[in-house]
Amino acid sequence: MNNKAIILNNRPSGMPTASDFKLITEPIPQIGHGEILLKTVYVSVDPYLRGKMSGTKTPRFELGAPLSSKIIAEVMESKNENFSVGEHVSHYLDWKEYLVSNGEGLVKVEQTDAPLSAYLGVLGITGLSAYFALLDIGKPKAGETLVVSGAAGAVGSIAGQIGKLMGCRVIGTAGTDEKVELLKTKFGFDEAINYKTTPDMKAAIAKACPNGVDIYFDNVGGPVSDAVIAHMNNYGRIPVCGSISNYNDTVEPMSPSLLPLVVYKFLTIQGFLIADYAPRFLKGTARLSSWLKEGKITYSETILEGFDRLPEAFIGLFEGRNEGKMIVKI
């Protein structure tokens, strides 16, 4: 039986296409002493992979080599005393159906608090990104106004819900009327705006945020962010999680200068790497898990089935085809 793998075939220019990926087959590897054979179960598909494909984000993906992301896998064979057949583990692993690992970095996961797929989303890096960026950088206080862009996505939907738990009034932006409705019904946002059908985003933000914006959780960058930042209150805080609207740009984007606003409104704009919070992951996951079990937060997943659909799932992120976390089930 052959093992499937997906390698980087071309460095994308603009929107990624199916030809940037290549499906190959190779023998299923044999394990040695201290190693385990893993079978991929779920693969996390995330926008940040675009920068690693083009080489603008390090470490970059190399041409002819497999892509990688956060994966949940099942132990199929073990010659490592720390892992048993049938256990599930999670780590950053190559896009292959079967993999060999020495166990380093693997974290065991169990379907006790939530389904396995949730450990790639709300109980994984996705949920932790929303949790730490909002609480540590956004510093929400009861009564403040929080705006979340890309709010129907994996991180944004969690960030908005945490904002509500902190007592904030929460407004989200999304790209379809269906997602706007989802934000207000399933995720409990106070208001939501379809940025694709709104001719004047600055006016829409002003109407939705009559008292200004205290915190802006930015997942998209571009014109949406320009509109929100124009309405920031003094001492506003802006955690920058992503800039998906610009990831496929082939020319330098033109945008109004923000520096006068930063100076005169005393704004804090801060990006982050989730790896910096690694020592606090267990505490963050425990709190997210508690909120999930208590019904205080919920989540959405878009799950495509089949290893061959990994490129389709990735491209779908930039076409807005995901509701919540995009995952491929193998």
Coordinates of N, CA, C and O in Angstrom, one line a residue, residues 77-235:
E77 N 1.5 2.0 15.0 CA 2.6 1.1 15.4 C 3.6 1.8 16.3 O 3.8 3.0 16.0
S78 N 4.0 1.2 17.4 CA 4.9 1.9 18.3 C 6.1 1.0 18.7 O 5.9 -0.1 19.1
K79 N 7.3 1.6 18.7 CA 8.5 1.1 19.3 C 9.0 2.1 20.3 O 10.2 2.2 20.5
N80 N 8.1 2.9 20.8 CA 8.4 4.0 21.7 C 7.6 3.7 23.0 O 6.4 3.7 22.9
E81 N 8.2 3.6 24.1 CA 7.5 3.2 25.3 C 6.5 4.3 25.8 O 5.6 4.0 26.6
N82 N 6.7 5.5 25.3 CA 5.8 6.6 25.7 C 4.5 6.7 24.9 O 3.6 7.5 25.3
F83 N 4.3 5.8 23.9 CA 3.2 5.9 23.0 C 2.6 4.5 22.7 O 3.4 3.6 22.5
S84 N 1.3 4.4 22.8 CA 0.7 3.1 22.6 C -0.2 3.2 21.3 O -0.8 4.2 21.0
V85 N -0.4 2.0 20.7 CA -1.2 1.9 19.5 C -2.7 2.3 19.9 O -3.2 2.0 20.9
G86 N -3.3 3.2 19.0 CA -4.6 3.6 19.3 C -4.7 5.0 19.9 O -5.8 5.6 19.9
E87 N -3.6 5.5 20.5 CA -3.6 6.8 21.1 C -3.6 7.9 19.9 O -3.2 7.6 18.8
H88 N -4.1 9.1 20.3 CA -4.1 10.2 19.3 C -3.2 11.3 19.8 O -3.1 11.5 21.0
V89 N -2.4 11.8 18.9 CA -1.4 12.9 19.2 C -1.6 14.0 18.2 O -2.2 13.9 17.2
S90 N -1.0 15.2 18.6 CA -1.1 16.4 17.8 C 0.2 17.1 17.8 O 1.0 17.1 18.8
H91 N 0.6 17.6 16.6 CA 1.8 18.4 16.5 C 1.9 18.9 15.1 O 1.0 18.7 14.2
Y92 N 2.9 19.8 14.8 CA 3.1 20.2 13.4 C 3.8 19.1 12.6 O 4.9 18.7 12.9
L93 N 3.1 18.6 11.6 CA 3.6 17.4 10.9 C 3.4 17.6 9.4 O 2.6 18.5 9.0
D94 N 4.1 16.8 8.6 CA 4.0 17.0 7.2 C 2.7 16.5 6.6 O 2.0 15.6 7.3
W95 N 2.3 17.0 5.5 CA 1.1 16.6 4.8 C 1.3 15.2 4.2 O 1.5 15.1 3.0
K96 N 1.2 14.2 5.0 CA 1.3 12.8 4.5 C 0.3 12.0 5.2 O -0.1 12.3 6.3
E97 N -0.2 10.9 4.6 CA -1.1 10.0 5.2 C -0.5 9.3 6.4 O -1.1 9.1 7.4
Y98 N 0.7 8.8 6.2 CA 1.4 8.1 7.2 C 2.8 8.8 7.5 O 3.5 9.2 6.5
L99 N 3.2 8.9 8.7 CA 4.4 9.6 9.1 C 5.1 8.8 10.2 O 4.5 8.0 11.0
V100 N 6.4 9.0 10.3 CA 7.2 8.4 11.3 C 7.7 9.5 12.3 O 8.1 10.6 11.8
S101 N 7.6 9.3 13.6 CA 8.0 10.3 14.5 C 8.8 9.6 15.7 O 8.5 8.4 16.0
N102 N 9.7 10.3 16.3 CA 10.4 9.8 17.4 C 9.7 10.2 18.7 O 10.2 10.0 19.8
G103 N 8.5 10.9 18.6 CA 7.7 11.3 19.7 C 8.0 12.7 20.2 O 7.2 13.2 21.0
E104 N 9.1 13.3 19.7 CA 9.4 14.7 20.2 C 8.3 15.7 19.7 O 8.0 15.8 18.6
G105 N 7.8 16.4 20.7 CA 6.9 17.5 20.4 C 5.4 17.0 20.4 O 4.5 17.8 20.4
L106 N 5.2 15.7 20.3 CA 3.8 15.2 20.2 C 3.1 15.4 21.5 O 3.6 15.1 22.6
V107 N 1.8 15.8 21.4 CA 1.0 16.0 22.6 C -0.2 15.1 22.5 O -0.9 15.0 21.4
K108 N -0.5 14.3 23.5 CA -1.6 13.4 23.4 C -2.9 14.1 23.6 O -3.0 15.0 24.4
V109 N -3.9 13.7 22.8 CA -5.2 14.3 22.9 C -6.3 13.2 23.1 O -6.1 12.1 22.5
E110 N -7.3 13.5 23.8 CA -8.4 12.5 24.0 C -9.8 13.2 23.8 O -9.9 14.4 23.9
Q111 N -10.7 12.3 23.3 CA -12.0 12.8 23.0 C -12.9 12.8 24.3 O -14.0 12.2 24.3
T112 N -12.4 13.5 25.3 CA -13.2 13.5 26.6 C -14.0 14.9 26.7 O -15.2 14.9 26.9
D113 N -13.3 16.0 26.5 CA -13.9 17.3 26.6 C -14.6 17.7 25.4 O -15.5 18.5 25.4
A114 N -14.1 17.2 24.2 CA -14.6 17.7 22.9 C -14.2 16.7 21.8 O -13.3 15.9 22.1
P115 N -14.8 16.8 20.6 CA -14.3 15.9 19.5 C -12.8 16.2 19.2 O -12.3 17.3 19.5
L116 N -12.2 15.2 18.6 CA -10.7 15.4 18.3 C -10.5 16.6 17.5 O -9.5 17.3 17.7
S117 N -11.4 16.9 16.5 CA -11.1 18.1 15.6 C -11.1 19.4 16.4 O -10.4 20.3 15.9
A118 N -11.7 19.5 17.5 CA -11.7 20.7 18.3 C -10.3 21.1 18.8 O -10.1 22.2 19.1
Y119 N -9.4 20.1 18.9 CA -8.1 20.4 19.3 C -7.2 21.0 18.2 O -6.1 21.4 18.4
L120 N -7.8 21.2 17.0 CA -7.2 22.0 16.0 C -7.8 23.4 15.9 O -7.3 24.2 15.2
G121 N -8.9 23.5 16.6 CA -9.7 24.8 16.6 C -9.8 25.4 17.9 O -8.8 26.0 18.5
V122 N -11.0 25.4 18.5 CA -11.3 26.1 19.7 C -10.4 25.7 20.9 O -10.0 26.5 21.7
L123 N -9.9 24.4 20.9 CA -9.0 24.0 22.0 C -7.6 23.8 21.5 O -6.8 23.2 22.2
G124 N -7.3 24.4 20.4 CA -6.0 24.3 19.8 C -5.4 25.7 19.6 O -5.8 26.7 20.3
I125 N -4.5 25.9 18.7 CA -3.8 27.1 18.4 C -4.8 28.2 18.0 O -4.6 29.4 18.4
T126 N -5.9 27.8 17.4 CA -6.9 28.8 17.0 C -7.5 29.5 18.2 O -7.5 30.7 18.3
G127 N -8.0 28.7 19.1 CA -8.6 29.2 20.3 C -7.6 30.0 21.2 O -7.9 31.0 21.7
L128 N -6.4 29.5 21.3 CA -5.4 30.1 22.1 C -5.0 31.4 21.5 O -4.7 32.4 22.2
S129 N -5.0 31.5 20.2 CA -4.6 32.8 19.5 C -5.7 33.9 19.9 O -5.3 35.0 20.2
A130 N -6.9 33.5 19.8 CA -8.0 34.4 20.2 C -7.9 34.8 21.7 O -8.0 36.0 22.1
Y131 N -7.7 33.8 22.5 CA -7.6 34.0 24.0 C -6.5 34.9 24.4 O -6.7 35.9 25.1
F132 N -5.3 34.6 24.0 CA -4.1 35.4 24.5 C -4.0 36.8 23.8 O -3.7 37.8 24.5
A133 N -4.3 36.8 22.5 CA -4.2 38.1 21.9 C -5.3 39.1 22.4 O -5.0 40.3 22.7
L134 N -6.5 38.6 22.6 CA -7.5 39.5 23.1 C -7.3 39.9 24.6 O -7.3 41.1 24.9
L135 N -6.9 39.0 25.4 CA -6.8 39.3 26.8 C -5.5 40.0 27.2 O -5.5 40.9 28.0
D136 N -4.4 39.6 26.5 CA -3.1 40.2 26.8 C -2.8 41.5 26.1 O -2.2 42.4 26.7
I137 N -3.3 41.6 24.9 CA -3.0 42.8 24.1 C -4.3 43.7 24.1 O -4.2 44.9 24.3
G138 N -5.5 43.1 23.9 CA -6.7 43.9 23.8 C -7.1 44.4 25.2 O -7.7 45.5 25.3
K139 N -6.8 43.7 26.2 CA -7.1 44.1 27.6 C -8.6 44.6 27.8 O -8.8 45.7 28.2
P140 N -9.5 43.7 27.4 CA -10.9 44.2 27.4 C -11.5 44.5 28.8 O -11.1 43.8 29.8
K141 N -12.3 45.5 28.9 CA -13.0 45.9 30.1 C -14.5 45.9 29.9 O -14.9 46.3 28.7
A142 N -15.3 45.6 30.9 CA -16.7 45.7 30.7 C -17.2 47.0 30.3 O -16.7 48.1 30.8
G143 N -18.1 47.0 29.3 CA -18.6 48.3 28.8 C -17.9 48.8 27.6 O -18.4 49.8 27.0
E144 N -16.8 48.3 27.2 CA -16.0 48.7 26.1 C -16.6 48.1 24.8 O -17.3 47.2 24.8
T145 N -16.2 48.8 23.7 CA -16.6 48.3 22.4 C -15.5 47.6 21.7 O -14.4 48.1 21.5
L146 N -15.8 46.3 21.2 CA -14.8 45.5 20.5 C -15.3 45.3 19.1 O -16.4 44.9 18.9
V147 N -14.4 45.5 18.1 CA -14.7 45.1 16.7 C -13.8 44.0 16.3 O -12.6 44.1 16.6
V148 N -14.3 43.0 15.7 CA -13.5 41.9 15.2 C -13.7 41.7 13.7 O -14.9 41.6 13.2
S149 N -12.7 41.8 12.9 CA -12.8 41.5 11.5 C -12.5 40.1 11.2 O -11.9 39.4 12.0
G150 N -13.0 39.6 10.1 CA -12.9 38.1 9.8 C -13.6 37.4 10.9 O -13.2 36.3 11.4
A151 N -14.7 37.9 11.4 CA -15.3 37.5 12.7 C -16.0 36.1 12.6 O -16.2 35.5 13.6
A152 N -16.3 35.7 11.3 CA -16.9 34.3 11.2 C -15.9 33.3 11.0 O -16.2 32.1 10.9
G153 N -14.6 33.7 11.0 CA -13.5 32.7 10.8 C -13.2 32.0 12.2 O -13.8 32.3 13.2
A154 N -12.2 31.2 12.1 CA -11.8 30.3 13.2 C -11.4 31.1 14.5 O -11.9 30.9 15.6
V155 N -10.5 32.1 14.3 CA -10.0 32.9 15.4 C -11.1 34.0 15.8 O -11.4 34.2 17.0
G156 N -11.6 34.7 14.8 CA -12.5 35.8 15.0 C -13.7 35.4 15.8 O -14.2 36.2 16.7
S157 N -14.3 34.3 15.5 CA -15.5 33.9 16.2 C -15.3 33.6 17.6 O -16.2 33.8 18.5
I158 N -14.1 33.1 18.0 CA -13.8 32.8 19.4 C -13.4 34.1 20.1 O -13.9 34.4 21.2
A159 N -12.7 35.0 19.4 CA -12.3 36.3 20.0 C -13.6 37.1 20.4 O -13.6 37.7 21.5
G160 N -14.5 37.1 19.5 CA -15.8 37.9 19.8 C -16.5 37.3 21.0 O -17.0 38.1 21.8
Q161 N -16.6 36.0 21.1 CA -17.3 35.4 22.2 C -16.6 35.7 23.5 O -17.2 35.9 24.5
I162 N -15.2 35.6 23.5 CA -14.5 36.0 24.7 C -14.7 37.4 25.1 O -14.9 37.7 26.3
G163 N -14.8 38.3 24.1 CA -15.1 39.7 24.4 C -16.4 39.8 25.0 O -16.6 40.6 26.0
K164 N -17.4 39.1 24.6 CA -18.8 39.1 25.3 C -18.6 38.6 26.7 O -19.3 39.2 27.6
L165 N -17.9 37.6 27.0 CA -17.7 37.1 28.3 C -17.0 38.1 29.2 O -17.3 38.2 30.4
M166 N -16.2 39.0 28.6 CA -15.5 40.1 29.4 C -16.4 41.3 29.5 O -16.0 42.3 30.1
G167 N -17.7 41.2 29.0 CA -18.6 42.3 29.2 C -18.5 43.4 28.1 O -19.1 44.5 28.3
C168 N -17.9 43.1 27.0 CA -17.8 44.1 25.9 C -19.1 44.1 25.0 O -19.8 43.1 24.9
R169 N -19.3 45.2 24.3 CA -20.2 45.2 23.2 C -19.4 44.8 22.0 O -18.3 45.4 21.7
V170 N -19.9 43.8 21.2 CA -19.0 43.2 20.2 C -19.7 43.4 18.8 O -20.8 43.0 18.6
I171 N -18.9 43.9 17.8 CA -19.3 44.0 16.5 C -18.4 43.3 15.6 O -17.1 43.3 15.8
G172 N -18.9 42.5 14.6 CA -18.1 41.7 13.7 C -18.3 42.1 12.3 O -19.3 42.6 11.9
T173 N -17.2 41.9 11.5 CA -17.4 42.0 10.0 C -17.2 40.7 9.4 O -16.4 39.8 9.8
A174 N -17.9 40.4 8.3 CA -17.8 39.1 7.6 C -18.2 39.4 6.1 O -18.7 40.5 5.8
G175 N -18.1 38.4 5.3 CA -18.2 38.6 3.8 C -19.5 38.1 3.2 O -19.7 38.2 2.0
T176 N -20.5 37.5 4.0 CA -21.8 37.1 3.4 C -22.8 37.4 4.4 O -22.6 37.5 5.6
D177 N -24.1 37.5 3.9 CA -25.2 37.8 4.8 C -25.4 36.6 5.7 O -25.8 36.8 6.9
E178 N -25.1 35.4 5.2 CA -25.3 34.2 6.0 C -24.3 34.2 7.2 O -24.7 33.9 8.4
K179 N -23.1 34.7 7.0 CA -22.1 34.8 8.1 C -22.5 35.9 9.1 O -22.3 35.7 10.3
V180 N -23.0 37.0 8.5 CA -23.5 38.1 9.4 C -24.6 37.6 10.4 O -24.5 37.8 11.6
E181 N -25.5 36.8 9.8 CA -26.6 36.2 10.6 C -26.0 35.3 11.7 O -26.5 35.2 12.8
L182 N -25.0 34.5 11.3 CA -24.4 33.5 12.2 C -23.8 34.2 13.3 O -23.9 33.7 14.5
L183 N -23.1 35.3 13.1 CA -22.4 36.1 14.1 C -23.4 36.5 15.2 O -23.2 36.4 16.4
K184 N -24.6 36.9 14.8 CA -25.6 37.5 15.7 C -26.4 36.4 16.4 O -26.8 36.6 17.5
T185 N -26.5 35.2 15.7 CA -27.3 34.2 16.4 C -26.5 33.2 17.1 O -26.6 33.1 18.3
K186 N -25.6 32.5 16.4 CA -24.8 31.4 17.1 C -23.8 32.0 18.0 O -23.5 31.4 19.1
F187 N -23.1 33.1 17.6 CA -21.9 33.5 18.4 C -22.3 34.7 19.3 O -21.4 35.2 20.0
G188 N -23.4 35.3 19.2 CA -23.9 36.3 20.2 C -23.3 37.7 20.0 O -23.3 38.5 20.9
F189 N -22.8 38.0 18.8 CA -22.3 39.4 18.5 C -23.5 40.3 18.6 O -24.7 40.0 18.3
D190 N -23.3 41.6 19.0 CA -24.3 42.6 19.1 C -24.7 43.1 17.8 O -25.9 43.4 17.5
E191 N -23.7 43.3 16.9 CA -24.0 43.7 15.5 C -23.0 43.1 14.6 O -21.9 42.6 15.0
A192 N -23.3 43.0 13.3 CA -22.4 42.4 12.3 C -22.6 43.2 11.0 O -23.7 43.6 10.7
I193 N -21.5 43.3 10.2 CA -21.6 44.1 9.0 C -21.0 43.2 7.8 O -19.9 42.6 8.0
N194 N -21.7 43.2 6.7 CA -21.2 42.5 5.5 C -20.4 43.5 4.8 O -20.9 44.4 4.1
Y195 N -19.1 43.4 4.9 CA -18.2 44.4 4.3 C -18.2 44.4 2.7 O -17.9 45.4 2.1
K196 N -18.7 43.3 2.1 CA -18.7 43.2 0.7 C -19.9 43.9 0.1 O -19.8 44.3 -1.1
T197 N -21.0 44.1 0.8 CA -22.2 44.7 0.3 C -22.4 46.1 1.0 O -23.4 46.7 0.7
T198 N -21.4 46.5 1.8 CA -21.5 47.8 2.4 C -20.7 48.9 1.7 O -19.5 48.8 1.6
P199 N -21.3 49.9 1.1 CA -20.6 50.8 0.2 C -19.7 51.8 1.0 O -18.7 52.2 0.5
D200 N -20.0 52.0 2.2 CA -19.2 53.0 3.0 C -19.0 52.4 4.4 O -19.8 52.5 5.3
M201 N -17.8 51.7 4.5 CA -17.5 51.0 5.8 C -17.3 51.9 6.9 O -17.7 51.7 8.1
K202 N -16.7 53.1 6.6 CA -16.5 54.1 7.7 C -17.9 54.5 8.3 O -18.0 54.6 9.6
A203 N -18.8 54.8 7.5 CA -20.2 55.1 8.0 C -20.8 54.0 8.7 O -21.5 54.2 9.7
A204 N -20.6 52.8 8.2 CA -21.2 51.6 8.9 C -20.6 51.4 10.3 O -21.3 51.1 11.2
I205 N -19.3 51.6 10.4 CA -18.6 51.4 11.7 C -19.1 52.5 12.6 O -19.4 52.2 13.8
A206 N -19.2 53.7 12.1 CA -19.7 54.8 13.0 C -21.1 54.6 13.5 O -21.4 54.8 14.7
K207 N -22.0 54.0 12.6 CA -23.3 53.7 13.1 C -23.4 52.6 14.1 O -24.1 52.6 15.1
A208 N -22.6 51.5 13.9 CA -22.6 50.4 14.8 C -21.8 50.6 16.1 O -22.1 50.0 17.1
C209 N -21.0 51.6 16.0 CA -20.1 51.9 17.2 C -20.3 53.4 17.6 O -19.4 54.2 17.4
P210 N -21.5 53.8 18.1 CA -21.7 55.2 18.4 C -20.8 55.8 19.4 O -20.6 57.0 19.5
N211 N -20.2 55.0 20.3 CA -19.3 55.4 21.3 C -17.8 55.2 20.9 O -17.0 55.2 21.8
G212 N -17.6 54.9 19.6 CA -16.2 54.7 19.2 C -15.8 53.2 19.4 O -16.6 52.4 19.9
V213 N -14.6 52.9 19.1 CA -14.0 51.6 19.2 C -12.9 51.6 20.2 O -11.9 52.3 20.0
D214 N -13.0 50.7 21.2 CA -11.9 50.6 22.2 C -10.9 49.6 21.8 O -9.7 49.7 22.1
I215 N -11.3 48.5 21.2 CA -10.5 47.3 20.9 C -10.8 46.9 19.5 O -12.0 46.7 19.2
Y216 N -9.8 46.7 18.7 CA -10.0 46.2 17.3 C -9.2 44.9 17.2 O -8.0 45.0 17.2
F217 N -9.8 43.7 17.1 CA -9.1 42.5 16.9 C -9.1 42.3 15.4 O -10.1 41.9 14.7
D218 N -7.9 42.5 14.8 CA -7.7 42.5 13.3 C -7.2 41.2 12.8 O -6.1 40.8 13.1
N219 N -8.1 40.6 11.9 CA -7.7 39.4 11.2 C -7.5 39.6 9.7 O -7.0 38.7 9.0
V220 N -7.8 40.8 9.2 CA -7.9 41.0 7.7 C -7.0 42.1 7.2 O -6.5 42.0 6.0
G221 N -6.8 43.2 7.9 CA -6.0 44.3 7.3 C -6.9 45.0 6.2 O -8.1 44.8 6.1
G222 N -6.2 45.7 5.4 CA -6.9 46.3 4.2 C -7.9 47.4 4.5 O -7.9 48.0 5.6
P223 N -8.8 47.6 3.6 CA -9.8 48.7 3.8 C -10.7 48.5 5.0 O -11.1 49.5 5.6
V224 N -11.0 47.3 5.4 CA -11.8 47.1 6.6 C -11.1 47.7 7.8 O -11.7 48.4 8.6
S225 N -9.8 47.4 7.9 CA -9.1 47.9 9.1 C -8.9 49.4 9.0 O -9.0 50.1 10.1
D226 N -8.8 50.0 7.8 CA -8.7 51.4 7.7 C -10.0 52.0 8.3 O -9.9 53.0 9.0
A227 N -11.1 51.5 8.0 CA -12.4 52.0 8.4 C -12.6 51.9 9.9 O -13.0 52.8 10.6
V228 N -12.2 50.8 10.5 CA -12.3 50.6 11.9 C -11.3 51.5 12.7 O -11.7 52.2 13.7
I229 N -10.1 51.5 12.3 CA -9.1 52.3 13.0 C -9.4 53.8 13.0 O -9.1 54.5 13.9
A230 N -10.1 54.2 12.0 CA -10.5 55.6 11.9 C -11.4 56.0 13.0 O -11.5 57.2 13.4
H231 N -12.1 55.0 13.6 CA -13.0 55.3 14.7 C -12.5 54.8 16.1 O -13.3 54.7 17.0
M232 N -11.2 54.6 16.2 CA -10.7 54.2 17.5 C -10.7 55.3 18.5 O -10.5 56.5 18.2
N233 N -11.0 54.9 19.7 CA -11.0 55.9 20.8 C -9.6 56.1 21.3 O -8.7 55.3 21.0
N234 N -9.4 57.1 22.1 CA -8.0 57.3 22.7 C -7.6 56.1 23.5 O -8.5 55.5 24.2
Y235 N -6.4 55.8 23.4 CA -5.8 54.6 24.1 C -6.4 53.3 23.7 O -6.5 52.3 24.4

